[in-house]
Amino acid sequence: MRLVTLNLLMCNSEECSGRNQALTLNPGEITPGTTQFNHDLTIRMLGKLDWLAFVNAALRLGHELPDNITEADHQNSELIQRIFDILFNVEIQTGELLCPNCNRTYPIEKGIPNMLPQDH
Amino acid sequence: MKSYLCSIYAKQKFIDFCVSELISLSSIHGICPETLFSTYNLPKTYTEYDYCEHFLPQITEKPFIYVNLPNVSAAEHIAKRGVCIERFTFPLAEADSISSLVENTLQRFNNDPEAAQFILAESPFAFRFDTYQSSVSQEEKESIVKSFGVIPFKGTVDLRSPERKFIVSISKSKCYFGLEIARSKDTRTRFYAKYSLSDREYLGPTTTDMELALLMANQGKVLENSLVLDPFVGTGGILIAASHFGATCFGGDIDVRVLKGLGVGRSTKNTEADIFTNFVNYGFQKPEIICCDTSRSCWKSGEIFDAIICDPPYGVRASSKKIKKDAVGTILPRDSYHGARVFEDLLNLAARLLRVGGRLVYLLPTIRNSYSKDAVPTHPLLKLVGNSENILSKKISRRLITMEKLEAPVSVENEEGKEQFYAGIREKWFLKNDN
Ligand SMILES: C[S@@+](CC[C@H](N)C(=O)[O-])C[C@H]1O[C@@H](n2cnc3c(N)ncnc32)[C@H](O)[C@@H]1O
Ligand SMILES: [Zn+2]
């Protein structure tokens, strides 16, 4: 799983339904990705991301990003490249996703988060 | 706008979908069906369904359709990615016999300067033959070429690498003469041969046929940097097609074994293979894969995806499973997940996650004698833009359904009866297929 996906997922427990509840990543093994830089794709994603959630997720992995992003930043190729790498080239192989609202966790194994309700 | 003759790839096993494909690919270039087929003066009220009904009956015998496209590069783009499309020609003549074909060409040459300019160009040229359901011997071909001698072609003949290819197309009832302007990259083996399922390291019993998957991606108008979701991803057959067109892909499936290659879905060659393996082998960006239940979506609401493309579980090949425990662990009634519910969930998901103008493409199983247009699932935020039938036997078929996300909801007729219609479909399909 890459950070782009973390940004698109929500907790789907009964308790959190209807909240679009974002999840927090507790990473285990992380491997660097090899996806080739794609400027247009990054710009497209910027229009869809929950930017603040992304900034926070990136920070937890040690990547600092500005609090907001403007049209003018789209020309900043160094920044766009960095955003791309954080979105697409950080591959979370193991770990868990935690819901801060209901405290449920969803495990990540072999790069695949399991969003099915777990037996507790 | 230019008028071209489109040759359909008549040997394609999904030829039933050729008209839909042509319509979808043209719409990428801003051409609506009415403009595309304006040569035929068909009623303005025609839907995609009506166009299919109109063209399909004779397509295997005479696989040619006149189309209007903005320019050669649109034709090139469509020919390059069309599964059912073989080539486009600048049409010079059409006739019932070869002798009148030559006559009509000559007449066109005398009266139309644009046509004449192709014949008078100085570049090397050659004749090529395309025959459908009629055989033409080498001698006949030579005599046909000779009969075209009355037309003053300029330039030298170069059979190996001609710059101009004049195509003589002969079918049972009609023949055509034209200059090729665009064609499928590899007409003999087709461009998708390299994706043959039998060469895949990771394969399951439900892996979607590659040609079908590409057709579906064309229906979804998948382009470079499109974001595509398959909520019933299985072994990823559909996302491989989307990746070929440059999409960034996301997939979800309830069955973790089919994703990780645990016992199912793995070819014997590589015991480590999982859903990502084929993507790596083809040099595609790896898709993002989630294990989830599509009836309890874990995707945040938003206009995220350009296309949602899938082969939903309706029995027959993959059984429908739905998790039996809810989040707090209570056992839900053992309902199997099929019938109208699957489609209802899918349409709701699409309405929630597609961008405006984005497309939902999926396969709908139908029992032919009880099918009616009204049985196709509807949603206030989704407009039906494509519904074409792929007949599998006398009794059953599957329909390729394409819907487009609307900006504002429209009212739809009441849903009663659909539940009923799809409730038994899985059982009926099983029955029909087992017999
Ligand atoms: C017809 S197969 C799709 C095959 C896929 N196109 C491929 O190329 O492998 C349907 C898939 O839906 C999955 N499925 C069944 N019920 C589901 C649910 N509730 N949520 C998500 N996936 C489900 C099955 O595990 C199966 O892999
Ligand atoms: Zn939660």
XYZ file of C-alpha atoms and ligand atoms in Angstrom, chain A residues 116, chain B residues 200 203-209 213 230-239 252-259 275 290-296 309-315 317-323 337 342 345, ligand 1:
80
model
C -12.639 -6.718 6.545
C 0.637 -15.128 -17.203
C -3.967 -16.633 -13.204
C -7.261 -17.714 -11.690
C -10.340 -19.494 -12.988
C -12.166 -16.163 -13.113
C -9.437 -14.050 -14.717
C -11.203 -11.833 -17.217
C -10.488 -12.592 -20.852
C -10.950 -6.540 -20.438
C -12.062 -2.545 -9.948
C -14.047 -3.340 -6.780
C -14.092 -7.080 -7.635
C -10.487 -7.278 -8.742
C -9.786 -11.010 -8.351
C -6.505 -11.690 -10.152
C -6.480 -8.226 -11.713
C -7.374 -9.101 -15.303
C -9.308 -5.901 -15.878
C -6.691 -3.663 -14.270
C -10.554 -4.478 -3.975
C -11.586 -8.066 -3.347
C -13.108 -9.873 -0.423
C -11.022 -12.979 -0.919
C -7.541 -12.484 0.463
C -6.394 -15.785 -1.060
C -6.999 -14.624 -4.611
C -4.945 -11.493 -3.897
C -1.753 -10.256 -7.777
C -7.244 -3.653 -0.723
C -8.905 -6.649 0.812
C -12.435 -5.423 1.439
C -16.110 -6.125 1.093
C -17.548 -3.983 -1.653
C -20.953 -4.049 0.016
C -19.338 -2.180 2.941
C -14.698 -1.301 -14.274
C -15.535 -4.794 -13.111
C -16.927 -8.235 -13.597
C -19.127 -8.552 -10.510
C -19.609 -11.894 -8.786
C -22.831 -13.459 -9.971
C -22.039 -17.065 -9.669
C -17.474 -18.875 -12.323
C -16.849 -17.167 -9.019
C -19.197 -17.579 -6.139
C -20.436 -14.518 -4.353
C -19.329 -14.281 -0.798
C -20.302 -11.736 1.737
C -18.744 -11.559 5.142
C -24.281 -11.979 -1.874
C -24.483 -6.790 -5.961
C -24.135 -1.810 -4.172
C -15.920 -12.682 -11.543
S -14.634 -12.473 -10.351
C -13.691 -11.158 -11.020
C -12.450 -11.661 -11.692
C -11.464 -10.611 -12.088
N -12.029 -9.707 -13.080
C -10.164 -11.237 -12.575
O -9.682 -10.892 -13.672
O -9.611 -12.107 -11.887
C -15.466 -11.775 -8.976
C -14.606 -11.494 -7.763
O -15.403 -10.833 -6.797
C -14.955 -11.203 -5.512
N -16.036 -10.898 -4.554
C -17.141 -11.608 -4.267
N -17.902 -10.960 -3.356
C -17.253 -9.800 -3.053
C -17.529 -8.697 -2.175
N -18.609 -8.665 -1.408
N -16.626 -7.676 -2.127
C -15.507 -7.690 -2.903
N -15.205 -8.708 -3.729
C -16.058 -9.754 -3.813
C -14.591 -12.655 -5.659
O -13.639 -13.045 -4.672
C -14.021 -12.719 -7.084
O -12.618 -12.614 -7.065
